[in-house]
C-alpha positions in Angstrom: -0.1 -0.2 -0.2 1.6 2.9 -1.1 1.1 6.3 1.1 -0.3 8.6 -1.5 -2.6 5.6 -2.6 -6.5 6.8 -2.0 -8.8 3.7 -0.8 -12.3 4.4 -1.1 -13.1 0.2 0.1 -13.8 -0.9 3.4 -10.2 -3.2 3.4 -8.7 -0.5 1.9 -9.7 2.2 4.3 -9.1 -0.6 7.2 -5.5 -0.9 6.1 -5.1 3.2 6.2 -6.7 3.7 9.5 -4.6 0.7 11.0 -1.3 2.1 9.5 -0.9 3.7 13.4 2.7 5.0 12.7 1.5 7.2 10.1 -0.7 10.1 9.7 -4.3 9.2 7.6 -6.5 12.0 5.8 -10.1 11.9 4.4 -9.8 13.5 1.0 -11.5 14.2 -2.1 -9.6 13.1 -5.2 -11.4 13.7 -8.8 -15.0 13.7 -7.2 -13.9 10.4 -5.5 -13.8 10.8 -1.6 -10.8 8.1 0.1 -8.4 7.7 3.0 -5.4 7.8 2.2 -1.6 8.5 4.6 -0.2 10.7 2.3 -2.7 12.9 -0.3 -1.6 13.1 -3.4 -1.4 16.4 -5.6 -4.4 18.0 -6.3 -6.5 16.0 -3.5 -8.9 18.6 -1.4 -8.3 17.1 2.4 -11.4 16.9 4.2 -10.0 15.8 7.6 -6.8 14.4 8.9 -6.1 12.4 12.3 -2.1 12.4 13.0 0.2 9.4 13.7 -1.5 7.1 17.0 1.5 4.4 17.9 0.7 2.7 21.2 3.1 4.6 23.1 1.3 7.6 22.2 -1.6 7.1 24.4 -0.8 7.7 27.9 1.6 10.0 29.7 4.9 10.1 28.3 6.6 10.7 31.4 5.6 6.9 32.6 7.4 5.8 30.0 10.6 7.6 31.0 10.2 6.6 34.7 9.8 3.5 34.3 12.0 2.6 31.3 9.4 1.3 29.4 7.8 1.4 25.6 4.5 1.2 26.5 2.2 2.7 29.2 1.0 -0.8 29.8 1.8 -2.7 33.4 0.5 -6.0 34.5 -0.5 -6.2 37.7 0.7 -9.0 40.4 -1.5 -12.4 40.9 -0.4 -13.5 44.2 1.0 -17.4 44.8 3.3 -16.8 42.1 0.8 -16.8 39.2 2.8 -14.0 38.0 6.0 -15.6 37.6 9.2 -15.3 36.4 8.1 -16.2 32.7 5.0 -13.9 32.6 7.5 -11.1 34.0 10.3 -11.3 31.9 8.1 -11.9 28.6 6.4 -8.8 29.2 10.0 -6.6 30.6 11.4 -7.9 27.2 8.1 -6.2 25.1 8.5 -3.0 26.7 5.9 -3.7 29.7 6.3 -3.4 33.0 5.4 -6.4 34.9 5.1 -7.5 38.8 5.5 -10.7 40.3 3.3 -12.2 42.6 5.1 -12.9 45.5 2.2 -12.2 47.9 1.1 -15.8 49.7 4.9 -17.6 48.7 7.2 -18.1 51.3 10.4 -16.5 51.7 13.0 -19.1 49.6 10.4 -19.0 46.7 10.7 -15.0 46.5 14.4 -14.9 47.2 14.8 -17.6 44.2 12.6 -15.7 41.9 13.8 -12.3 42.2 17.5 -13.7 41.9 15.9 -15.6 38.3 14.8 -12.1 37.5 18.1 -9.9 38.3 19.9 -12.3 36.2 17.8 -12.6 33.2 16.7 -8.7 32.9 19.6 -6.8 34.8 18.1 -3.2 34.6 15.4 -3.9 32.5 11.7 -3.4 33.7 10.0 -4.8 36.5 8.4 -5.1 39.9 7.7 -6.7 43.0 4.4 -6.9 45.1 4.4 -5.7 48.4 1.2 -6.7 50.5 0.2 -5.3 53.3 -0.2 -7.6 56.1 -1.2 -6.4 59.1 -1.7 -9.6 61.0 2.1 -10.4 60.1 4.3 -7.5 59.7 7.6 -9.3 59.2 6.1 -10.5 55.9 6.5 -7.0 54.9 9.7 -7.0 56.3 10.9 -9.7 54.5 9.7 -9.0 51.0 11.6 -5.4 51.8 14.6 -7.2 52.6 15.0 -9.5 49.5 13.8 -6.8 47.1 16.7 -4.4 48.6 19.1 -7.4 48.7 18.0 -8.4 44.8 18.2 -4.3 43.8 14.7 -4.4 42.7 14.3 -0.8 41.6 10.1 -0.8 41.6 7.3 -2.4 44.0 3.8 -2.5 43.7 2.2 -1.6 47.2 -1.1 -3.2 47.5 -4.0 -3.2 49.9 -2.2 -1.3 52.1 -4.9 1.1 54.7 -2.2 2.9 56.0 1.6 3.7 55.8 3.8 1.1 57.5 7.7 1.3 58.3 8.6 -1.0 55.8 6.9 0.9 53.0 8.8 3.6 53.5 11.7 2.0 54.4 11.9 0.9 50.7 11.2 4.4 49.3 14.0 6.1 51.2 16.7 3.5 51.2 16.8 5.0 47.2 16.7 8.5 47.6 19.6 10.5 46.3 20.9 13.9 45.2 21.5 13.8 41.5 24.1 16.1 40.1 21.8 19.2 39.8 20.4 19.0 43.2 17.4 17.3 42.4 16.5 14.1 44.3 16.7 10.6 42.5 14.5 8.1 43.7 16.4 4.7 42.9 13.0 2.5 44.4 10.1 3.4 42.8 6.8 2.6 44.3 3.6 2.1 42.4 0.3 2.1 45.2 -2.4 0.0 44.2 -5.8 1.7 45.7 -9.9 2.1 45.4 -10.7 4.5 48.0 -9.6 8.3 47.9 -8.2 7.8 51.6 -6.0 5.6 50.7 -5.1 7.4 47.5 -3.5 10.5 49.3 -1.6 8.4 51.7 0.3 7.6 48.4 0.3 11.1 46.8 1.7 12.9 49.6 5.4 12.7 51.3 6.1 9.8 53.5 5.0 10.4 57.0 7.2 12.5 59.0 7.1 10.1 62.5 7.7 7.1 60.3 10.6 8.8 58.9 11.7 9.9 61.5 11.7 6.4 63.6 13.4 4.8 60.7 16.4 7.7 61.3 16.5 6.6 64.9 16.5 2.8 64.0 19.9 3.7 61.4 17.6 1.9 58.6 18.4 4.8 56.6 20.6 7.9 56.2 20.2 11.7 57.4 20.0 13.2 54.3 17.2 10.7 53.0 15.3 11.3 55.5 15.7 14.9 54.6 15.0 14.3 50.8 11.8 12.2 52.2 10.1 15.7 52.3 10.6 16.6 48.4 9.0 13.1 47.2 5.8 11.9 47.4 5.4 8.4 48.6 4.8 6.9 45.5 5.8 7.5 42.0 2.4 6.4 40.4 -1.4 5.3 41.8 -2.9 2.1 40.1 -6.9 3.2 40.7 -8.4 0.0 40.7 -11.9 -0.7 40.1 -13.6 -4.1 39.5 -10.8 -6.3 39.0 -10.1 -10.0 39.9 -9.3 -11.3 44.1 -9.6 -8.1 46.3 -12.4 -5.5 45.0 -14.4 -2.6 46.4 -16.0 -3.1 43.1 -16.0 0.6 42.3 -17.1 1.7 38.5 -13.7 3.3 36.8 -15.7 6.2 35.3 -16.6 7.5 38.5 -13.4 6.2 40.9 -10.7 7.5 38.0 -11.6 11.2 38.0 -12.3 11.3 41.1 -8.7 10.2 42.2 -7.5 12.7 39.4 -9.3 15.6 41.2 -7.9 14.9 44.4 -4.0 14.6 42.6 -4.7 18.1 41.2 -5.6 19.6 44.6 -2.6 18.1 46.3 -0.2 18.5 43.7 -1.2 22.3 44.3 -0.4 22.3 48.0 3.2 21.1 47.3 3.8 23.2 43.9 6.0 22.6 40.9 9.0 21.6 43.4 6.8 18.0 43.9 7.5 15.2 41.2 4.2 14.6 39.3 2.8 11.2 40.4 1.4 9.0 37.8 -2.0 7.8 37.6 -3.1 4.1 36.0 -6.3 2.5 35.7 -7.1 -1.4 36.2 -10.2 -3.5 36.4 -11.8 -4.5 33.8 -8.9 -3.7 31.1 -9.7 -6.9 28.7 -10.6 -5.3 25.6 -9.1 -2.3 23.5 -12.6 -0.9 24.0 -11.8 -1.1 27.8 -7.9 0.2 27.0 -9.5 3.3 25.2 -11.5 4.2 27.4 -9.8 4.4 30.4 -6.8 6.7 28.4 -9.8 9.0 27.5 -10.8 9.0 31.1 -6.9 10.3 31.6 -5.4 7.5 32.6 -1.6 7.9 31.7 -1.4 3.6 32.2 -3.4 0.7 32.4 -3.0 -2.1 34.3 -4.3 -5.6 33.4 -4.8 -8.2 35.3 -7.4 -11.4 34.8 -6.4 -11.5 31.0 -2.7 -12.2 31.9 -3.9 -15.5 34.2 -5.1 -16.9 31.2 -1.8 -16.5 29.2 1.1 -19.4 28.4 3.7 -17.6 30.4 1.2 -17.7 33.7 2.1 -20.1 35.9 -1.2 -21.9 37.0 -2.6 -24.8 35.3 -3.7 -25.7 32.0 -6.9 -26.5 33.0 -7.4 -23.6 34.7 -6.4 -21.7 31.7 -9.1 -23.8 29.6 -12.0 -22.5 32.4 -10.9 -18.7 32.3 -10.9 -18.8 28.5 -14.6 -19.7 28.8 -15.6 -17.6 30.7 -18.5 -14.9 30.0 -18.6 -11.6 31.7 -21.4 -12.5 34.0 -19.5 -15.6 35.6 -17.6 -14.1 38.2 -18.7 -14.1 41.7 -17.8 -13.0 45.4 -16.6 -15.3 47.8 -14.4 -15.5 51.2 -11.4 -14.3 51.0 -8.6 -16.3 52.8 -6.1 -13.3 54.3 -9.2 -11.8 56.1 -11.8 -14.1 56.4 -12.9 -13.0 59.8 -13.5 -9.3 59.1 -15.9 -11.1 56.1 -13.8 -9.4 53.3 -14.6 -10.9 50.0 -13.0 -11.9 47.1 -14.2 -12.1 43.2 -13.2 -15.5 41.8 -14.7 -17.6 39.0 -18.2 -19.3 39.3 -18.1 -21.2 36.1 -16.7 -24.4 36.8 -16.2 -24.5 40.2 -18.2 -24.7 43.6 -16.3 -22.8 45.9 -17.7 -19.7 46.2 -20.8 -21.2 47.8 -18.3 -23.5 50.0 -16.8 -21.1 50.8 -20.1 -19.1 51.8 -20.8 -21.9 54.0 -17.4 -21.6 56.1 -18.2 -17.9 56.5 -21.7 -18.8 57.6 -20.6 -21.3 60.2 -18.5 -19.0 61.6 -20.6 -16.6 61.8 -23.2 -18.6 63.8 -21.0 -20.8 65.8 -18.0 -20.4 68.8 -16.6 -23.0 67.8 -16.0 -26.2 66.2 -17.1 -28.1 68.8 -20.7 -26.4 68.8 -21.1 -27.1 65.4 -24.0 -29.6 65.1 -23.6 -33.1 64.3 -25.2 -32.5 60.4 -23.3 -29.3 59.7 -20.4 -31.2 61.1 -20.7 -34.1 58.6 -21.3 -31.6 55.6 -18.3 -29.8 56.1 -16.3 -33.0 56.4 -17.8 -34.7 53.5 -18.6 -32.4 51.0 -16.5 -29.4 51.7 -13.1 -30.5 53.9 -13.4 -34.4 52.7 -11.0 -35.2 55.8 -11.8 -34.6 59.2 -11.9 -31.7 61.3 -9.0 -33.4 64.1 -6.9 -33.9 60.9 -7.2 -30.6 59.3 -6.4 -28.7 62.7 -3.5 -31.3 62.7 -2.2 -29.9 59.5 -3.1 -26.2 60.3 -1.4 -26.6 63.8 2.3 -27.9 62.2 2.1 -25.0 60.0 1.4 -22.3 62.6 3.9 -23.7 64.7 6.6 -22.9 62.0 5.5 -19.6 60.5 3.0 -17.8 63.2 3.6 -19.3 66.3 1.7 -16.6 68.0 -1.3 -17.5 66.2 -1.2 -21.1 67.2 -1.2 -20.0 70.8 -4.3 -17.8 70.2 -6.1 -20.5 68.5 -5.3 -23.2 71.5 -7.0 -20.6 73.5 -10.0 -18.9 71.6 -12.0 -21.9 70.2 -13.5 -19.1 67.6 -9.6 -18.4 66.4 -9.1 -21.9 66.0 -12.7 -22.3 63.7 -11.2 -19.5 61.6 -7.9 -21.0 61.1 -9.3 -24.4 60.3 -11.2 -22.3 57.7 -8.5 -20.7 56.7 -7.2 -24.0 55.8 -9.4 -24.6 53.1 -9.6 -21.1 51.7 -6.0 -21.4 51.3 -5.3 -24.8 50.2 -8.0 -24.0 47.1 -5.8 -21.8 45.4 -2.8 -24.0 45.2 -5.0 -26.9 43.7 -6.0 -24.8 41.0 -2.6 -23.8 40.2 -1.6 -27.4 40.2 -4.6 -28.6 38.6 -5.8 -30.9 40.9 -8.2 -32.7 39.3 -9.5 -34.6 42.5 -10.0 -31.2 43.8 -11.3 -29.4 40.5 -14.8 -28.1 42.0 -12.9 -26.8 44.7 -10.3 -24.7 42.8 -10.3 -20.5 43.3 -9.9 -18.8 40.5 -9.1 -14.7 40.8 -11.0 -13.2 38.0 -12.9 -10.4 37.0 -15.4 -9.6 33.9 -12.2 -7.9 32.4 -11.6 -12.2 31.4 -15.2 -12.2 29.2 -14.7 -9.3 28.1 -11.7 -11.1 26.6 -12.9 -13.8 25.7 -15.7 -12.5 23.7 -13.1 -9.6 21.6 -11.0 -12.8 20.8 -13.7 -15.4 19.7 -13.0 -16.4 16.1 -9.7 -15.4 16.2 -5.9 -16.6 17.1 -6.3 -15.3 20.6 -9.2 -17.4 21.4 -7.0 -20.7 21.5 -5.5 -20.6 25.6 -2.1 -22.1 23.3 -1.8 -18.9 21.5 -2.5 -16.3 24.6 1.2 -15.2 24.7 1.6 -12.3 27.3 2.9 -10.0 25.0 0.6 -10.7 22.4 -2.4 -9.8 24.0 -0.5 -6.4 25.7 0.4 -5.5 21.9 -2.9 -6.4 20.8 -4.6 -5.0 23.8 -2.9 -1.5 23.3 -3.0 -1.1 19.0 -6.5 -2.0 19.6 -7.0 0.9 21.7 -4.9 3.3 19.6 -6.9 2.5 16.4 -10.2 3.1 18.2 -8.7 6.5 19.5 -8.0 7.1 16.1 -11.0 6.5 14.6 -13.0 8.7 17.6 -10.9 11.6 16.7 -12.3 11.1 13.0 -15.6 10.7 14.2 -15.2 13.6 16.3 -14.6 15.9 13.3 -17.7 14.6 11.8 -16.0 11.4 10.1 -18.3 8.5 8.8 -16.3 5.1 9.7 -17.2 2.9 7.5 -18.9 0.0 10.1 -16.8 -2.5 8.9 -13.7 -0.5 9.9 -15.3 0.1 13.0 -13.3 -2.4 14.7 -9.6 -3.3 15.2 -9.1 -6.8 13.8 -7.3 -9.7 15.5 -5.3 -12.4 13.2 -7.7 -15.4 11.5 -7.0 -18.5 13.7 
């Protein structure tokens, strides 16, 4: 296709629109309307849309700060589902991906971060740092490992308050550059769904925590001083209706609200404070969603559920097949393993598994009874036969052994508090269900806990009948590339429509490769 060729047919027009790296023009040439990249001599230009490569979406400052080619991030999936293969594949494709450290033992995190450091060097990647109010030593362990392996970025998730470990990581990377400015060697990306938690990431670290770390010798006097000149985070990801932990807030409401909050906080500090980028997460499963997020003002987008169904995700092939068959209404809410007692829920795949119903039974029993010994015989049999598939005594033995090694204080409490003991036993089931899914344990298939949001169904609908319909063809870098190119295509056609250009129906959407 030559640049000056004018195309009036649907295929030719689609080809011009798809050339995102070049401008496109609607022209009248010899009395005929058509589209081209370069108007031929004598043609009348009626409308123009500039080049729209995918990297032009979002904010170029995000690309520079994180050394990526695309304003695209793959969020962490706990339990190592977002493992080293996924992170490395996206890093090499110029995207920022987060290793899913939450729920993993220290030795696995240590090995994974060492592998990423060797394979990627200074390439872009991050590690998840999840807030652990009931076990703060877990935060300390992850921060220690990130510092040991020189991880330059963490995704801070589920934080409802600023903790010393989060501040320690941020401050340990601060230094003056040659111009007297502050260089933040350790980048923090906060993941939030509420204004109050967003604000703590938009402001500098709390002075009392900074001074505490200074007194403990964990940061230098210079770092403590520089902490006043930078926000706690470099970016804030606005999480709407996502898989796993979610407040299920609509992105179209939440993102503009937090954008206004960011602007207000920025005005307080003036031009001397580095800008905080704003990302959009939850529901990012189609080019339409990506384009909409950028139209709302996002500086970058964050995908989640769709990555769990990719070749590189560290979960079982059977789970990937389940995910590839999910629709947008196939997600349900179920009790969360890590905050079971508080009644916190996570969004999971409902199709093909009984996990949500069985986890709901556990929550009901926990609310209705004071301990395992209070359970009526019928409830006990139902619990042992249909959910645990083992005796309560055996389940407690395994649970106690785990607690003795990793949480001895929880074990001591469980031995004197029947209600807490019940919670620990029920947590055994909730924790194991995600492991059975990852390993593809066929004997426990009806118990699989698969974190998933409606973005998965949107992705499946978009890719139906194309090469990406089959799980074996869903490579993470290809998924990212097509989502971003599709969003750029829709943004370009949107610009043309805004000037009054009628786009033929056959050219309305970006096209995926055929099967």
